[in-house]
PDB file of C-alpha atoms in Angstrom:
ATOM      1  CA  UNK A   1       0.000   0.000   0.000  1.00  0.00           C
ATOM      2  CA  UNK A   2       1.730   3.202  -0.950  1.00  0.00           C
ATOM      3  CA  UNK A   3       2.590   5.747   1.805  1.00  0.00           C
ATOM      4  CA  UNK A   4       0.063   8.269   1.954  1.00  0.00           C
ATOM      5  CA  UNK A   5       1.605  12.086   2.054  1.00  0.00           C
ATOM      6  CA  UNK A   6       0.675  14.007   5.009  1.00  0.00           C
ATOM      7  CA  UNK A   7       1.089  17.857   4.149  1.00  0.00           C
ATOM      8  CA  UNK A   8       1.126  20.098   6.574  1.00  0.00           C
ATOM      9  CA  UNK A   9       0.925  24.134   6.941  1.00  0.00           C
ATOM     10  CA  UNK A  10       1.907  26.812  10.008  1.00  0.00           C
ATOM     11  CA  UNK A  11      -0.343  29.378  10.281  1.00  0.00           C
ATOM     12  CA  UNK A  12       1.789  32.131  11.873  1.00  0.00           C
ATOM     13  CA  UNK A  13      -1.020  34.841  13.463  1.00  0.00           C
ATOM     14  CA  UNK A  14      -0.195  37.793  16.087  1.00  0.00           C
ATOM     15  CA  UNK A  15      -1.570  35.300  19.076  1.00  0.00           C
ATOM     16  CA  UNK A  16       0.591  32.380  18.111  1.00  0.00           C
ATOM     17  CA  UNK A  17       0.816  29.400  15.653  1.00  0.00           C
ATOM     18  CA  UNK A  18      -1.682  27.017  14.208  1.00  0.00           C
ATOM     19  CA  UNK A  19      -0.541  23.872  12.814  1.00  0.00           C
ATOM     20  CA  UNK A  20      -3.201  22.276  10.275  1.00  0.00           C
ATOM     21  CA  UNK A  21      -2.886  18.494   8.289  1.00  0.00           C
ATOM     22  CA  UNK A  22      -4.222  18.779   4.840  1.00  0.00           C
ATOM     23  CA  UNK A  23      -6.739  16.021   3.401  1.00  0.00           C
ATOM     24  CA  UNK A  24      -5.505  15.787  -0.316  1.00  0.00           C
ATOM     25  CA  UNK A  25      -6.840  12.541  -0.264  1.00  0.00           C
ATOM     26  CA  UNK A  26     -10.619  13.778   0.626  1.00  0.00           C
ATOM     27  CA  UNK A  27     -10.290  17.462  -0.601  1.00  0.00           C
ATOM     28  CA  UNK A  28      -7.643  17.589  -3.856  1.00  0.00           C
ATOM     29  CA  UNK A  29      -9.466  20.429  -5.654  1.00  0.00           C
ATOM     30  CA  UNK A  30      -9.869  22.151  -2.033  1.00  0.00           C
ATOM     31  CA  UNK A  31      -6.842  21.990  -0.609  1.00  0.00           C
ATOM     32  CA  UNK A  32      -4.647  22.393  -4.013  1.00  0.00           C
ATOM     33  CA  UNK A  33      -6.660  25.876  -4.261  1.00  0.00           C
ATOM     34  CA  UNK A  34      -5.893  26.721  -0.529  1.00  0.00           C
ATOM     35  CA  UNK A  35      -2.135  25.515  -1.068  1.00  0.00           C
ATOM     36  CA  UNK A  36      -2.206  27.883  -4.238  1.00  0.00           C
ATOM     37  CA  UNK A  37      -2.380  30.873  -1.908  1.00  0.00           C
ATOM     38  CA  UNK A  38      -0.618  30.317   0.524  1.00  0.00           C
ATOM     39  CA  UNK A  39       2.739  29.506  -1.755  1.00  0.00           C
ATOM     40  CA  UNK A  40       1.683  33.168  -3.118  1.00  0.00           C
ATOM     41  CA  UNK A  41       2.068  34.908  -0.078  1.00  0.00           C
ATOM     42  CA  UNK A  42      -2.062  35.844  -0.560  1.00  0.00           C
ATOM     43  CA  UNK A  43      -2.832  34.903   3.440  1.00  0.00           C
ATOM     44  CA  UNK A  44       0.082  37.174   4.591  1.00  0.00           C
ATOM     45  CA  UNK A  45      -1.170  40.544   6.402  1.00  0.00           C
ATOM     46  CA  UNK A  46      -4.733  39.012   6.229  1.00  0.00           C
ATOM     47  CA  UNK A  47      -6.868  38.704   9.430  1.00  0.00           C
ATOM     48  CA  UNK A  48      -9.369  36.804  11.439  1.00  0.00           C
ATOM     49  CA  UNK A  49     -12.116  39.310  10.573  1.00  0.00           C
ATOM     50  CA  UNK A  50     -15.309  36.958  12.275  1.00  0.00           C
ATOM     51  CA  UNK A  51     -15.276  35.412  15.219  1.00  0.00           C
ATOM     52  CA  UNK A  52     -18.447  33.704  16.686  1.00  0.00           C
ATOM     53  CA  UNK A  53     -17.673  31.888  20.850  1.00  0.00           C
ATOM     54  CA  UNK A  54     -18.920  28.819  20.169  1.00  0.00           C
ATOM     55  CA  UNK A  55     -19.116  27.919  16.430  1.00  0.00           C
ATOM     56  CA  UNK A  56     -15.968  29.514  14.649  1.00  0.00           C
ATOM     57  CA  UNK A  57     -13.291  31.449  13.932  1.00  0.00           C
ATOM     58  CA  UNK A  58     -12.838  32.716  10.057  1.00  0.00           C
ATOM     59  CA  UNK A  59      -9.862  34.921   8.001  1.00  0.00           C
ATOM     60  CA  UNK A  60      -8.015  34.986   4.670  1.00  0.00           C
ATOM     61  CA  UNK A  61     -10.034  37.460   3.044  1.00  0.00           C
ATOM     62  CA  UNK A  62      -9.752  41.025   4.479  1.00  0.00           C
ATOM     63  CA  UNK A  63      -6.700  42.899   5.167  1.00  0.00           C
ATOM     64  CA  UNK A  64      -6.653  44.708   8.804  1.00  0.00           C
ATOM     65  CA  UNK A  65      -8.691  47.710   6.985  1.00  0.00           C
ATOM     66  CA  UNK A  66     -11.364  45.296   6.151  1.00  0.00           C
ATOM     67  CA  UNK A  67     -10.822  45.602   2.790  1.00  0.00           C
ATOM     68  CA  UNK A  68     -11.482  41.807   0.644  1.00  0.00           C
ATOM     69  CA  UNK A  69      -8.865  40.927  -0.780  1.00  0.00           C
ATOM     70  CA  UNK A  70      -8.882  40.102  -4.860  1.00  0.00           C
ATOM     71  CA  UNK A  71      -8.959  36.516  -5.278  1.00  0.00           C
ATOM     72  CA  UNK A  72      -9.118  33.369  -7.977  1.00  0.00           C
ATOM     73  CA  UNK A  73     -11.949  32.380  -9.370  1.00  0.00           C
ATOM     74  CA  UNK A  74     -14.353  30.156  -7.016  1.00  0.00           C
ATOM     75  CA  UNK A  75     -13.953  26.394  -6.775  1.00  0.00           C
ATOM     76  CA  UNK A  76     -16.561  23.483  -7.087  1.00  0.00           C
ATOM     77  CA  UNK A  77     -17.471  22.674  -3.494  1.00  0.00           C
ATOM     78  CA  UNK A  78     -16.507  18.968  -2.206  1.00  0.00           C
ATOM     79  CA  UNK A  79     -18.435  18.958   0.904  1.00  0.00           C
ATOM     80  CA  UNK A  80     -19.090  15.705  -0.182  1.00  0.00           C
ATOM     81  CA  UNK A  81     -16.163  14.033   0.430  1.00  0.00           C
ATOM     82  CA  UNK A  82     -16.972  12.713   4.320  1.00  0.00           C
ATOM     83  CA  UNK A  83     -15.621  14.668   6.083  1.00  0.00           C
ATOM     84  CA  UNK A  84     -17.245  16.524   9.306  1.00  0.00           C
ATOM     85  CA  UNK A  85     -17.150  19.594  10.216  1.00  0.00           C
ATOM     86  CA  UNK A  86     -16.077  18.825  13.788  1.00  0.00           C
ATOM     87  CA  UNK A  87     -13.973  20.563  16.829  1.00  0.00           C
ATOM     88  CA  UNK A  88     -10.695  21.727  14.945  1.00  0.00           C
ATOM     89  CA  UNK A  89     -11.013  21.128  11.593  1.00  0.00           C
ATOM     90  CA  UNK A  90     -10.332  23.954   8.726  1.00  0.00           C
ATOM     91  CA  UNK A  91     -13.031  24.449   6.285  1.00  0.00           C
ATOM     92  CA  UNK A  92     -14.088  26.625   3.071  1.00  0.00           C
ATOM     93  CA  UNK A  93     -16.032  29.609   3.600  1.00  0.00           C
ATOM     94  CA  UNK A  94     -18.456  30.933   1.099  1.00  0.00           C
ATOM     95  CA  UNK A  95     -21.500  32.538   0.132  1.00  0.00           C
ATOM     96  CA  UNK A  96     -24.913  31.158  -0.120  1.00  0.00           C
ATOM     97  CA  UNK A  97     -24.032  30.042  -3.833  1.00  0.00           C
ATOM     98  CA  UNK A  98     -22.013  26.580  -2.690  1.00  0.00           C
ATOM     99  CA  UNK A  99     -19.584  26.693  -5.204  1.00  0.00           C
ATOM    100  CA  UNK A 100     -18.912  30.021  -4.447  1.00  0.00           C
ATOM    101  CA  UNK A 101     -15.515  29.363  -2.069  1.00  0.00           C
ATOM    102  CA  UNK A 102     -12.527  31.521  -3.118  1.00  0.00           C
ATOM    103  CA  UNK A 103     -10.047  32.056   0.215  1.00  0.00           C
ATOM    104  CA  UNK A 104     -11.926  32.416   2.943  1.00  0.00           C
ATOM    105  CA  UNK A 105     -11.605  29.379   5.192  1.00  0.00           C
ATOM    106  CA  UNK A 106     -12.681  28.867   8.819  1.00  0.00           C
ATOM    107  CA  UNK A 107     -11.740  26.935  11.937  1.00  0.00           C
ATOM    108  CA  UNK A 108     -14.723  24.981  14.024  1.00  0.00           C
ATOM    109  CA  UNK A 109     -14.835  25.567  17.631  1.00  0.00           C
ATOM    110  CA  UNK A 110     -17.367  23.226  18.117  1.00  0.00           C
ATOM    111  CA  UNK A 111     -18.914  20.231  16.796  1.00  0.00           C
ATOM    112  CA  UNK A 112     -20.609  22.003  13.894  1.00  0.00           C
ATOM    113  CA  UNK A 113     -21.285  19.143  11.100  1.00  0.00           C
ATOM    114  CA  UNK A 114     -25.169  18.394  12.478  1.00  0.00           C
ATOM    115  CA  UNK A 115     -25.621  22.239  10.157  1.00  0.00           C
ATOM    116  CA  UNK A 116     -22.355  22.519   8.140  1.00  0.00           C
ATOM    117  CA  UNK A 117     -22.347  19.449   6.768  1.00  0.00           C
ATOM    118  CA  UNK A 118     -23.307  17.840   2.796  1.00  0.00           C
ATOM    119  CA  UNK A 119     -26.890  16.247   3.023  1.00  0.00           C
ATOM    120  CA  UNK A 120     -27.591  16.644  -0.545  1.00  0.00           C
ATOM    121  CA  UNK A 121     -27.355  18.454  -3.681  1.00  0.00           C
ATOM    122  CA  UNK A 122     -29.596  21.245  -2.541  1.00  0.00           C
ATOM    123  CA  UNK A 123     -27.877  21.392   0.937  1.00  0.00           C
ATOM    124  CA  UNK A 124     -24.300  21.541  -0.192  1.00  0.00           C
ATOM    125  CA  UNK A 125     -22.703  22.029   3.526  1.00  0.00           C
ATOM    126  CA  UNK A 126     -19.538  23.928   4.072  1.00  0.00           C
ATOM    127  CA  UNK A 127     -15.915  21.694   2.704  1.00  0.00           C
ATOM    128  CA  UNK A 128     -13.632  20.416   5.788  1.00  0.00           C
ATOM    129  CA  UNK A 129      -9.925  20.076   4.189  1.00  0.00           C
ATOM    130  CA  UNK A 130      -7.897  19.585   7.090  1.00  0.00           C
ATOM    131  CA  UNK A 131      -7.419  19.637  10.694  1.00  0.00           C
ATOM    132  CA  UNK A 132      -5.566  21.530  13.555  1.00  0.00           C
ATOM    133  CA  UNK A 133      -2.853  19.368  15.468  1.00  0.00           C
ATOM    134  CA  UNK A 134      -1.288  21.815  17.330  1.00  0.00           C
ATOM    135  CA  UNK A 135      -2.069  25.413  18.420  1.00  0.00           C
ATOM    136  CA  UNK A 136      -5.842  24.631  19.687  1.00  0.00           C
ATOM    137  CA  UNK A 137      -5.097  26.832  22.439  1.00  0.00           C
ATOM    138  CA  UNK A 138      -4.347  29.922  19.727  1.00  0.00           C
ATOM    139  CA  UNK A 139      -7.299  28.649  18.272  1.00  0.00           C
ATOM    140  CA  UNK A 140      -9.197  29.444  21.510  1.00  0.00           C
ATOM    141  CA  UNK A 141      -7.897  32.687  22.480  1.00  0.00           C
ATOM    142  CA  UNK A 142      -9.073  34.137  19.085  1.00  0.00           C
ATOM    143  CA  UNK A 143     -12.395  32.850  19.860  1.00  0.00           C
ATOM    144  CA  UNK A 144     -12.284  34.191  22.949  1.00  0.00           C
ATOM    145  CA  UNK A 145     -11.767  37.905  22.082  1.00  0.00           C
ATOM    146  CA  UNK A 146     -13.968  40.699  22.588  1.00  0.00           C
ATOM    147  CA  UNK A 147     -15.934  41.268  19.113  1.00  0.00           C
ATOM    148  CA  UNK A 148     -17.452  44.270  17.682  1.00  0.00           C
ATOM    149  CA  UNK A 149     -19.118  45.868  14.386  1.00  0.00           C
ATOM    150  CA  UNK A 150     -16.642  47.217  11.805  1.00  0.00           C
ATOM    151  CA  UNK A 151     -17.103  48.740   8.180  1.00  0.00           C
ATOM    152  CA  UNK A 152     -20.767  47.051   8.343  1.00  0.00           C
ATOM    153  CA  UNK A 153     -19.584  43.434   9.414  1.00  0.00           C
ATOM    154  CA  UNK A 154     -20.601  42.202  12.937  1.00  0.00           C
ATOM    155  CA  UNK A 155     -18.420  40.141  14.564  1.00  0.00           C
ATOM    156  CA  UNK A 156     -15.256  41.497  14.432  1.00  0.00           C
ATOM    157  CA  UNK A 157     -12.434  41.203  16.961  1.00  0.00           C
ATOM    158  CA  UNK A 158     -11.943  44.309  18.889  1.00  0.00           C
ATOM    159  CA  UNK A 159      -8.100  44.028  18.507  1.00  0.00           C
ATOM    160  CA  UNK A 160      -6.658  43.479  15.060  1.00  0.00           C
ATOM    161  CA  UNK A 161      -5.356  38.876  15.059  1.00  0.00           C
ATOM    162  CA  UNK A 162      -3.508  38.827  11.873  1.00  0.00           C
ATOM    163  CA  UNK A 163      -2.238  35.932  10.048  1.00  0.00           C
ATOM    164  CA  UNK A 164       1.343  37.013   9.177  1.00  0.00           C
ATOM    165  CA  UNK A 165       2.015  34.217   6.991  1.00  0.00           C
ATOM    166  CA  UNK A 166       0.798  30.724   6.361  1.00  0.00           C
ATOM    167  CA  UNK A 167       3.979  28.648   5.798  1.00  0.00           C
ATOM    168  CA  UNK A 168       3.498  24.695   4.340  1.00  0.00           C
ATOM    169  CA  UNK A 169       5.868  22.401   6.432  1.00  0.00           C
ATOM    170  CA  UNK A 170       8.352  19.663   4.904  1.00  0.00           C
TER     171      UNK A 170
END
């Protein structure tokens, strides 16, 4: 049976490091798209700009104005692929289109796959490509911020978190 190849990325923010394993296996399309901006240098000065206690902690679109960033052109969703949106894992964000996911992703603080989750066709679900195995607790201080309303979004951390770079690890 041939090894299978576990890639990894550091996700370097101002509260610490996240370390996230990529599913290639589950997610090709997903995480080849993710991988494609991070070797670009796109995540770098980015931000966690929503933060919801409880359900999840999103960046990789807006710089620390809250300005979106300019980004590819959306990729076909692959929710479908079995995997949950559980505790830890790193999933696609998008709009209600579901193949509308560009850069965005998000982290699950919580067990979220009973509503993120592929049912069907017409209830696409949100794509988990990875997980977090190490830097939980970084996770959990970002949730745990105070939030406010900025530039018309709610849910925005009081105090800038950026991601200063997302690094992939030999």
């Amino acid at each position: 049976m041939p090894r299978r190849e576990i890639m990894k990325v550091e996700i370097a923010t101002s509260l610490g490091s996240i370390t996230v394993e990529l599913d290639q296996e589950k997610a090709p399309k997903t995480v080849e798209n993710f991988l494609g901006y991070v070797k670009s240098g796109f995540y770098d000065g980015t931000i966690f700009h929503r933060v919801i206690a409880g359900f999840m902690i999103q960046g990789g679109g807006m710089d620390k104005d809250m300005k979106t960033k300019s980004t590819n052109p959306p990729i076909k969703n692959e929710a479908n692929n079995e995997l949950s949106n559980l505790l830890g894992t790193i999933a696609m964000a998008r709009t209600g289109d579901p193949h509308s996911a560009t850069a965005q992703f998000f982290i699950n603080t919580n067990d979220n796959d009973d509503h993120l989750d592929f049912k069907t066709e017409q209830d696409w679900g949100y794509c988990v490509f990875g997980e977090v195995v190490d830097g939980m607790e970084v996770v959990r201080s970002i949730e745990k911020t105070h939030i406010t309303s900025r530039n018309g979004h709610d849910d925005v951390p009081d105090e800038i978190i950026s991601i200063d770079k997302i690094t992939v690890l030999d």
